[in-house]
C-alpha positions as protocol buffer text, in pm:
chain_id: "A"
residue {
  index: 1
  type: UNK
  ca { x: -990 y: 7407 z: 3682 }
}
residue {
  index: 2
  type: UNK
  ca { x: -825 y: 7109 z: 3555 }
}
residue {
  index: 3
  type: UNK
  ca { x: -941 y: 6842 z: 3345 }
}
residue {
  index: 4
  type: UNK
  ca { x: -1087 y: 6589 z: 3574 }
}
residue {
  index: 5
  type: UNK
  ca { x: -1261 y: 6852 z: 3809 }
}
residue {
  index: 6
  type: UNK
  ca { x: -1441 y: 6941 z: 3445 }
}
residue {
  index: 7
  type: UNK
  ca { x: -1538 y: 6573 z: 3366 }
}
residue {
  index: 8
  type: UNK
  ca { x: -1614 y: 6541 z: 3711 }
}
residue {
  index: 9
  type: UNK
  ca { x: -1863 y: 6820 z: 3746 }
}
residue {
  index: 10
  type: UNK
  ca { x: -2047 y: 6738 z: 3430 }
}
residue {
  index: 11
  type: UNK
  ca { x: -2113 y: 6420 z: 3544 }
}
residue {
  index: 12
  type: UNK
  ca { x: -2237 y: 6535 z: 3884 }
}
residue {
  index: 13
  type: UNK
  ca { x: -2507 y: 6758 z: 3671 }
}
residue {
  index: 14
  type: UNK
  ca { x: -2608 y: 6512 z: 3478 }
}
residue {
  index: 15
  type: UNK
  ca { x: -2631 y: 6261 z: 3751 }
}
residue {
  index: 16
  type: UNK
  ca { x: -2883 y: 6567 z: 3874 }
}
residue {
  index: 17
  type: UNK
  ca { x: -3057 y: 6513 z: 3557 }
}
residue {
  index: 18
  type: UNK
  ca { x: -3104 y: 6136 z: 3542 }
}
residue {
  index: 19
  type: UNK
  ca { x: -3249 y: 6186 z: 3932 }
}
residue {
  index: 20
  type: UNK
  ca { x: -3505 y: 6410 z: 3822 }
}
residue {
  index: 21
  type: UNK
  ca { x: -3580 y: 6282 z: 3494 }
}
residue {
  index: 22
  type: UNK
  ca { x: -3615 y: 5972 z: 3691 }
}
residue {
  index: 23
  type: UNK
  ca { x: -3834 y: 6117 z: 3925 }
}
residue {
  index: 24
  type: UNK
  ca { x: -4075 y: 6316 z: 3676 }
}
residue {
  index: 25
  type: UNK
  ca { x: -4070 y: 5994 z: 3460 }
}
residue {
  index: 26
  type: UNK
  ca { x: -4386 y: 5873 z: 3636 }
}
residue {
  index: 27
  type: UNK
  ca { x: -4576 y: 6182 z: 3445 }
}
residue {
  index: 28
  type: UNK
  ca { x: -4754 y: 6082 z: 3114 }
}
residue {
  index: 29
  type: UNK
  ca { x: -4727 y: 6323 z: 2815 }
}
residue {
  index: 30
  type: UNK
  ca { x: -5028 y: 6410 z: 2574 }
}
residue {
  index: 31
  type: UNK
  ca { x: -5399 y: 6328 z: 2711 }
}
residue {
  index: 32
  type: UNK
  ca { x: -5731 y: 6457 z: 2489 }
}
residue {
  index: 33
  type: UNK
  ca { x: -5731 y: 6687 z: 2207 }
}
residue {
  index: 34
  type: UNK
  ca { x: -5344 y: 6673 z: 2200 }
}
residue {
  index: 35
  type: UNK
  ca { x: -5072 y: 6528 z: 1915 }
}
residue {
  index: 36
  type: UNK
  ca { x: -4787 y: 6314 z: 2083 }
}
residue {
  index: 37
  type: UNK
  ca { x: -4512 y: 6233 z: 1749 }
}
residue {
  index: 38
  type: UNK
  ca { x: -4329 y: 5845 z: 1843 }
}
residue {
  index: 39
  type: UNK
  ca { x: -4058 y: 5759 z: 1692 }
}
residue {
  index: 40
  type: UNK
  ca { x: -3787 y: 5532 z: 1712 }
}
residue {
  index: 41
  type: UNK
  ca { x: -3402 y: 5504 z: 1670 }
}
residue {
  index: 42
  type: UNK
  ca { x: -3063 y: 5334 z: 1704 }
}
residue {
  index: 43
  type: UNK
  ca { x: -2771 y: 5478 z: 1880 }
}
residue {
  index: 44
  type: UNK
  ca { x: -2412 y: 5280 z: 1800 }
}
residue {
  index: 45
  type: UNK
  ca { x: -2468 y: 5251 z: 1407 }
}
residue {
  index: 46
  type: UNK
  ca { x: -2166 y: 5125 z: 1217 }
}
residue {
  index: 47
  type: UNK
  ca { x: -2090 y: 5343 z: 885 }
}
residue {
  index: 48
  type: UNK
  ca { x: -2042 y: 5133 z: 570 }
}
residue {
  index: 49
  type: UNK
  ca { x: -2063 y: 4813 z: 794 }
}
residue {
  index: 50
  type: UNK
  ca { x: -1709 y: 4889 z: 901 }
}
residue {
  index: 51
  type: UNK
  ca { x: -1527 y: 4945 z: 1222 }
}
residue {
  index: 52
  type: UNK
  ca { x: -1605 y: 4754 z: 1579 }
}
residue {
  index: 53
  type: UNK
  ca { x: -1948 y: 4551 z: 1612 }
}
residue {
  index: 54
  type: UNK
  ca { x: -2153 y: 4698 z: 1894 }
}
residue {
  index: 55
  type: UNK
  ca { x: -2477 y: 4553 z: 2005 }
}
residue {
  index: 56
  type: UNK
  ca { x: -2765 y: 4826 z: 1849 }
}
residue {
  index: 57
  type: UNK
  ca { x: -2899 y: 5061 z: 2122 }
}
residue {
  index: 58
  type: UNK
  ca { x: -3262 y: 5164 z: 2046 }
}
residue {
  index: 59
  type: UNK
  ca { x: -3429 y: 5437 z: 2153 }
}
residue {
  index: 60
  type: UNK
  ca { x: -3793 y: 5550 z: 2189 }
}
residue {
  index: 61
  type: UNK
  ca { x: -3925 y: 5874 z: 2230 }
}
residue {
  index: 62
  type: UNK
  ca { x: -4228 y: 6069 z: 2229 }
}
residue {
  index: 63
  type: UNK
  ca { x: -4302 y: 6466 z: 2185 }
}
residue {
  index: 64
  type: UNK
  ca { x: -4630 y: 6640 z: 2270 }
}
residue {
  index: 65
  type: UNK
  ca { x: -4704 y: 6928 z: 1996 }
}
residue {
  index: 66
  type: UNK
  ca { x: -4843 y: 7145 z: 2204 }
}
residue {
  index: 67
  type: UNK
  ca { x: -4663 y: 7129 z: 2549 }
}
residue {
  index: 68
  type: UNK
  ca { x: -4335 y: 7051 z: 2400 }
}
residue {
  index: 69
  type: UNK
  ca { x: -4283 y: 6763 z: 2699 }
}
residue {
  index: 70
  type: UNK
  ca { x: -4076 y: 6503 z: 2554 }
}
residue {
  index: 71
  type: UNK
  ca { x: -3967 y: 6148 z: 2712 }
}
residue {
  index: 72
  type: UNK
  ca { x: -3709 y: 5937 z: 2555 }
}
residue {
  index: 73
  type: UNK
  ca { x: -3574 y: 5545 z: 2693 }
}
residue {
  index: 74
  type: UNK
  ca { x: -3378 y: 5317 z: 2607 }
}
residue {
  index: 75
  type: UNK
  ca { x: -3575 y: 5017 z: 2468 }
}
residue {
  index: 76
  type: UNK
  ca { x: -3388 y: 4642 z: 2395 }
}
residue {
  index: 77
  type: UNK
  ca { x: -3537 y: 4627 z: 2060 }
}
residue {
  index: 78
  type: UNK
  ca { x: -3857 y: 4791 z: 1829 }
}
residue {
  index: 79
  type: UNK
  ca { x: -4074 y: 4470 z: 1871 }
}
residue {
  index: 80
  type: UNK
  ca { x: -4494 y: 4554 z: 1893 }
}
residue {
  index: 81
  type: UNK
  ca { x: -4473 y: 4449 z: 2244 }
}
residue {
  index: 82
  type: UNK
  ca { x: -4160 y: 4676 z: 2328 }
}
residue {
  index: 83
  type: UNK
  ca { x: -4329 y: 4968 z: 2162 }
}
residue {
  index: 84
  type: UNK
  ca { x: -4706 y: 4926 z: 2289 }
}
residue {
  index: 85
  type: UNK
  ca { x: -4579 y: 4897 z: 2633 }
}
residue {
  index: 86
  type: UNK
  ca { x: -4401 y: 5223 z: 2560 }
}
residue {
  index: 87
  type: UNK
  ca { x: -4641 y: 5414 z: 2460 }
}
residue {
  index: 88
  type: UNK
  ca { x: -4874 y: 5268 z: 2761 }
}
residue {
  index: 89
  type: UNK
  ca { x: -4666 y: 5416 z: 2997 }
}
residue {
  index: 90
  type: UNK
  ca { x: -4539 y: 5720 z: 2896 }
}
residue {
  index: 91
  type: UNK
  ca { x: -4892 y: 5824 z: 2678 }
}
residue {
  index: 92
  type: UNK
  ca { x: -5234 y: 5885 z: 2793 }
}
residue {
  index: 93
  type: UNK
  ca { x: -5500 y: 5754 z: 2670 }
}
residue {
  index: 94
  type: UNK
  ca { x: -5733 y: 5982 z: 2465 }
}
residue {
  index: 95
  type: UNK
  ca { x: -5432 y: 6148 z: 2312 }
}
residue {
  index: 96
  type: UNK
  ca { x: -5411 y: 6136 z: 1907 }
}
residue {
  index: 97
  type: UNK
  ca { x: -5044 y: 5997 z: 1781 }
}
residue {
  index: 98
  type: UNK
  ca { x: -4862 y: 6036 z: 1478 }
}
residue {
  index: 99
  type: UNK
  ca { x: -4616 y: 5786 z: 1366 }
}
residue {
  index: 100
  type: UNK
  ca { x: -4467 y: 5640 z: 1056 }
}
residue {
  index: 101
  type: UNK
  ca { x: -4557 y: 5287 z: 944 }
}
residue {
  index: 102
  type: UNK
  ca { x: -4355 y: 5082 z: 1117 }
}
residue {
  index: 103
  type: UNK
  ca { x: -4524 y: 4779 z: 1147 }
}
residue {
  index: 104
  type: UNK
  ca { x: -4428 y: 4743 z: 1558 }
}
residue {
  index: 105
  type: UNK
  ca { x: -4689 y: 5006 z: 1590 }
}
residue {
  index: 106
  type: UNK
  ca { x: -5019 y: 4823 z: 1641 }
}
residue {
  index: 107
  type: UNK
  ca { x: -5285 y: 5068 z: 1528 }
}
residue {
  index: 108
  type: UNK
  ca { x: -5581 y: 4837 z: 1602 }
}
residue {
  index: 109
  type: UNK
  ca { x: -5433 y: 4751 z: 1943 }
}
residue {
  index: 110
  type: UNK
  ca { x: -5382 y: 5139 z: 1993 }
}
residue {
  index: 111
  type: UNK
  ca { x: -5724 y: 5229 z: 1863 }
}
residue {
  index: 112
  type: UNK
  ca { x: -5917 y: 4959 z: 2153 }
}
residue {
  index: 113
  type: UNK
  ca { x: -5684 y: 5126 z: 2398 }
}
residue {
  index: 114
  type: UNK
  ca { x: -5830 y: 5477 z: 2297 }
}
residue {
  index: 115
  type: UNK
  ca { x: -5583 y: 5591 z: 2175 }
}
residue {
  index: 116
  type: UNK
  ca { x: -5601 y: 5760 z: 1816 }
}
residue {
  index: 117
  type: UNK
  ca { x: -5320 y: 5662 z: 1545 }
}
residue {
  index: 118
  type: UNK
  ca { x: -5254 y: 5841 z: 1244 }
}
residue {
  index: 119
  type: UNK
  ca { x: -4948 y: 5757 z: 987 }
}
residue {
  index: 120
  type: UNK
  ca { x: -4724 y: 5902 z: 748 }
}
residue {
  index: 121
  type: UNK
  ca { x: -4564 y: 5655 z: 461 }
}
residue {
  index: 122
  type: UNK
  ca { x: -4192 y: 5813 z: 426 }
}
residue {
  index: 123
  type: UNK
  ca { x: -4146 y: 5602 z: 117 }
}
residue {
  index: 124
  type: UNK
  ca { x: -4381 y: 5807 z: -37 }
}
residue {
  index: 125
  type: UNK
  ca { x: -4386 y: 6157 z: 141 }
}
residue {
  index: 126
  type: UNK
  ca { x: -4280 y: 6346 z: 440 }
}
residue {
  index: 127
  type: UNK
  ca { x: -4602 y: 6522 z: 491 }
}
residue {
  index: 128
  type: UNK
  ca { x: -4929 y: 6279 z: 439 }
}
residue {
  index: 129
  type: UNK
  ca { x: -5088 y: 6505 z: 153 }
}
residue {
  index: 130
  type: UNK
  ca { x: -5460 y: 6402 z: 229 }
}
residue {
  index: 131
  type: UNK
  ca { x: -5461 y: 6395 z: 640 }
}
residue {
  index: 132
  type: UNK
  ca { x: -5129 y: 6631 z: 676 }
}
residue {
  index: 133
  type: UNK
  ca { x: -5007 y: 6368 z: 932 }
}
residue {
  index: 134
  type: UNK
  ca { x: -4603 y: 6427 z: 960 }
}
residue {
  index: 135
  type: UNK
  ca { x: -4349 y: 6376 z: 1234 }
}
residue {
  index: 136
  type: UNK
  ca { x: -4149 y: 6667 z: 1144 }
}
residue {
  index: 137
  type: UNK
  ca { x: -4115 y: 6768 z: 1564 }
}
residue {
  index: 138
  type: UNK
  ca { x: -3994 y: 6447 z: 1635 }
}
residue {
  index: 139
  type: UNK
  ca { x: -3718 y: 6409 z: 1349 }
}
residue {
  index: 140
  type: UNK
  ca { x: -3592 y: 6759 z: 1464 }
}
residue {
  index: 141
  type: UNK
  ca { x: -3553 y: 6650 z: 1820 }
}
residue {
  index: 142
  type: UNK
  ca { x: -3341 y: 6362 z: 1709 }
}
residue {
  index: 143
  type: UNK
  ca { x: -3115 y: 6569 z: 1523 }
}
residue {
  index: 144
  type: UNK
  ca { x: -3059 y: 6733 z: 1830 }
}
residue {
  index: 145
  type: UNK
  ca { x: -3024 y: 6469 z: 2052 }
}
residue {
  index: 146
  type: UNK
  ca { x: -2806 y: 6277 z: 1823 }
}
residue {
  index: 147
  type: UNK
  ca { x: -2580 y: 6616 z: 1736 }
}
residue {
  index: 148
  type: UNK
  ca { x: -2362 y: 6606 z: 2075 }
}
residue {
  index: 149
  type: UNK
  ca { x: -2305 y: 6217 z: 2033 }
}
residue {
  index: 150
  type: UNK
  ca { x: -2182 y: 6302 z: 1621 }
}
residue {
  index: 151
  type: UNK
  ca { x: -1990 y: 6577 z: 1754 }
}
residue {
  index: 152
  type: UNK
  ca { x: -1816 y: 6383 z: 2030 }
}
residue {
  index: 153
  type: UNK
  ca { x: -1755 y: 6101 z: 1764 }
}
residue {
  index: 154
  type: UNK
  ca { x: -1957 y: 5899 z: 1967 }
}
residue {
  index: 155
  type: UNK
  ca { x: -2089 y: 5820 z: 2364 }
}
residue {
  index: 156
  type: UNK
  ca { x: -1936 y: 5530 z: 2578 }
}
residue {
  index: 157
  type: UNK
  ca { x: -2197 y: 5250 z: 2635 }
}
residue {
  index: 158
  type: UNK
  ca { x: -2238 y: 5323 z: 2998 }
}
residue {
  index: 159
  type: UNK
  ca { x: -2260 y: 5711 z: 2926 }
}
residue {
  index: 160
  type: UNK
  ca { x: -2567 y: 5716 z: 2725 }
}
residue {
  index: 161
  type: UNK
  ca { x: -2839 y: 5682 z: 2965 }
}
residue {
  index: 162
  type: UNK
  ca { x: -2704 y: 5994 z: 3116 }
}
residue {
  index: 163
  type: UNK
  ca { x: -2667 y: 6225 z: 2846 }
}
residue {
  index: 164
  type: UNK
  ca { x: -2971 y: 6130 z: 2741 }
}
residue {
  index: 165
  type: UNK
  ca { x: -3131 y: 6256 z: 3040 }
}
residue {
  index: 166
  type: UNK
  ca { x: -2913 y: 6565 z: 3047 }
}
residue {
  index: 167
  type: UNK
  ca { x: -3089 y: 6633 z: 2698 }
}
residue {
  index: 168
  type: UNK
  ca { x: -3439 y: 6562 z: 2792 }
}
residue {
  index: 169
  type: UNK
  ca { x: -3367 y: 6795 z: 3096 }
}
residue {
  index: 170
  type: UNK
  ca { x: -3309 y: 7053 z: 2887 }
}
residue {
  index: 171
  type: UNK
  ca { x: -3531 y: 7006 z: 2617 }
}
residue {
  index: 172
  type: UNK
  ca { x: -3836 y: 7015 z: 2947 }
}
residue {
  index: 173
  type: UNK
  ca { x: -3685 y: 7285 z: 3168 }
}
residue {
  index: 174
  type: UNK
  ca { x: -3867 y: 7632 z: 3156 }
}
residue {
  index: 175
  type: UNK
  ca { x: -3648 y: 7952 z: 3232 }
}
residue {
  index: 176
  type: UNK
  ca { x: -3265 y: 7955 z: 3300 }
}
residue {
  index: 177
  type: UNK
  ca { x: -3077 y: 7617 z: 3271 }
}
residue {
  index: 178
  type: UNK
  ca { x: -2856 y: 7714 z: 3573 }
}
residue {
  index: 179
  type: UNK
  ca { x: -3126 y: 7844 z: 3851 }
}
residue {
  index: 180
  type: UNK
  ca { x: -3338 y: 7524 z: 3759 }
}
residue {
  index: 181
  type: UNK
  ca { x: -3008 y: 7264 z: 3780 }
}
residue {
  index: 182
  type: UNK
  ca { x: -2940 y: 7485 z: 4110 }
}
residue {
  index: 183
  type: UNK
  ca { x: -3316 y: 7392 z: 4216 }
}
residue {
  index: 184
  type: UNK
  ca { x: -3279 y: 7006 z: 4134 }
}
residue {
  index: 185
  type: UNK
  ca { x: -2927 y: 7006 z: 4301 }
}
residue {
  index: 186
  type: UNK
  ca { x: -3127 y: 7193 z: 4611 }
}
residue {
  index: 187
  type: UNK
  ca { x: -3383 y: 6925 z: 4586 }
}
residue {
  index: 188
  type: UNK
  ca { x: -3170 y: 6609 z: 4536 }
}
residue {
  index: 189
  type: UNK
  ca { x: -2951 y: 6740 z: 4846 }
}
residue {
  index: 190
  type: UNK
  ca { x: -3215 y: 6812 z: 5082 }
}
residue {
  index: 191
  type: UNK
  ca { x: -3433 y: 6436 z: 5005 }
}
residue {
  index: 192
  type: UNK
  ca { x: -3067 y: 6264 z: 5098 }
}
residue {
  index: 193
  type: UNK
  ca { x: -3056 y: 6423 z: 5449 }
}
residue {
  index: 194
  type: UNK
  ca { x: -3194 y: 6291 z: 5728 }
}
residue {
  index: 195
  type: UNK
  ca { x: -3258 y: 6487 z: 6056 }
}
């Protein structure tokens, strides 16, 4: 195959994933007696304050502990508002979260909304040594995400959005990668035909 059927292909599939991420995205992650980890990060980070200005990328994301279902958008900045909206959407209420102490995080506002919010202080430890609150899941699954941009030396602008949906595909998928991206491509095909 040559080059551009490659680059081609891969961004078929992951146009496959961005439909169906897009499509499950509706689904809220966590609910009663379960531990959703939020956290937030920038994408397009200069080193040393050197190189080409880009405008920060944030992203938000969210992992349930015990059903491993993850979401993960693209946010314009990590205001309270940003953030509680967030976590409105994409949480359900009743579920407990653990977060550090950024102050966008509004645990009063969180608390009348029934949710339950529990911190961890990173200045002073990783794991909270009285409650034994850490975000441990949620720092692992930015290492991955964030491994495939590093290794790439970076992810065009207009790219992101995509691979990002590629990875929560994969990180939500159960069984074999290729009969469930057969199974989306199956379903994506047959909703765009009309008899």
């Amino acid at each position: 195959m040559s080059h551009c059927t490659v680059v081609d292909w891969n961004n078929y599939m992951r146009e496959v994933c961005t439909i169906t991420i897009s499509r499950n995205q509706q689904l809220q992650i966590g609910g009663p007696g379960k531990i959703v980890e939020i956290d937030k990060s920038m994408f397009s980070k200069r080193k040393n304050n050197a190189g080409r200005i880009l405008p920060q990328q944030w992203i938000f994301e969210g992992i349930c502990r015990e059903t491993k279902e993850t979401f993960l958008i693209q946010v314009p900045n990590r205001t309270k508002e940003t953030l509680s909206t967030a976590i409105r959407q994409y949480i359900k209420v009743g579920t407990t979260i653990y977060s550090d102490c950024w102050r966008g995080y509004d645990t009063d506002e969180l608390t009348r909304e029934g949710y339950t919010h529990s911190t961890v202080n990173y200045s002073n430890n990783f794991v909270d040594p009285v409650t034994g609150v850490h975000t441990q899941h949620i720092e692992r699954v930015w290492g991955s995400a964030k491994w495939r941009n590093k290794k790439h030396r970076g992810t065009r602008r207009h790219h992101l959005e995509s691979y990002l949906a590629e990875f929560i595909w994969r990180q939500n998928i159960k069984g074999e990668p290729f009969d469930n991206i057969m199974k989306n491509i199956s379903e994506n095909w047959s909703s765009k035909i009309e008899f």
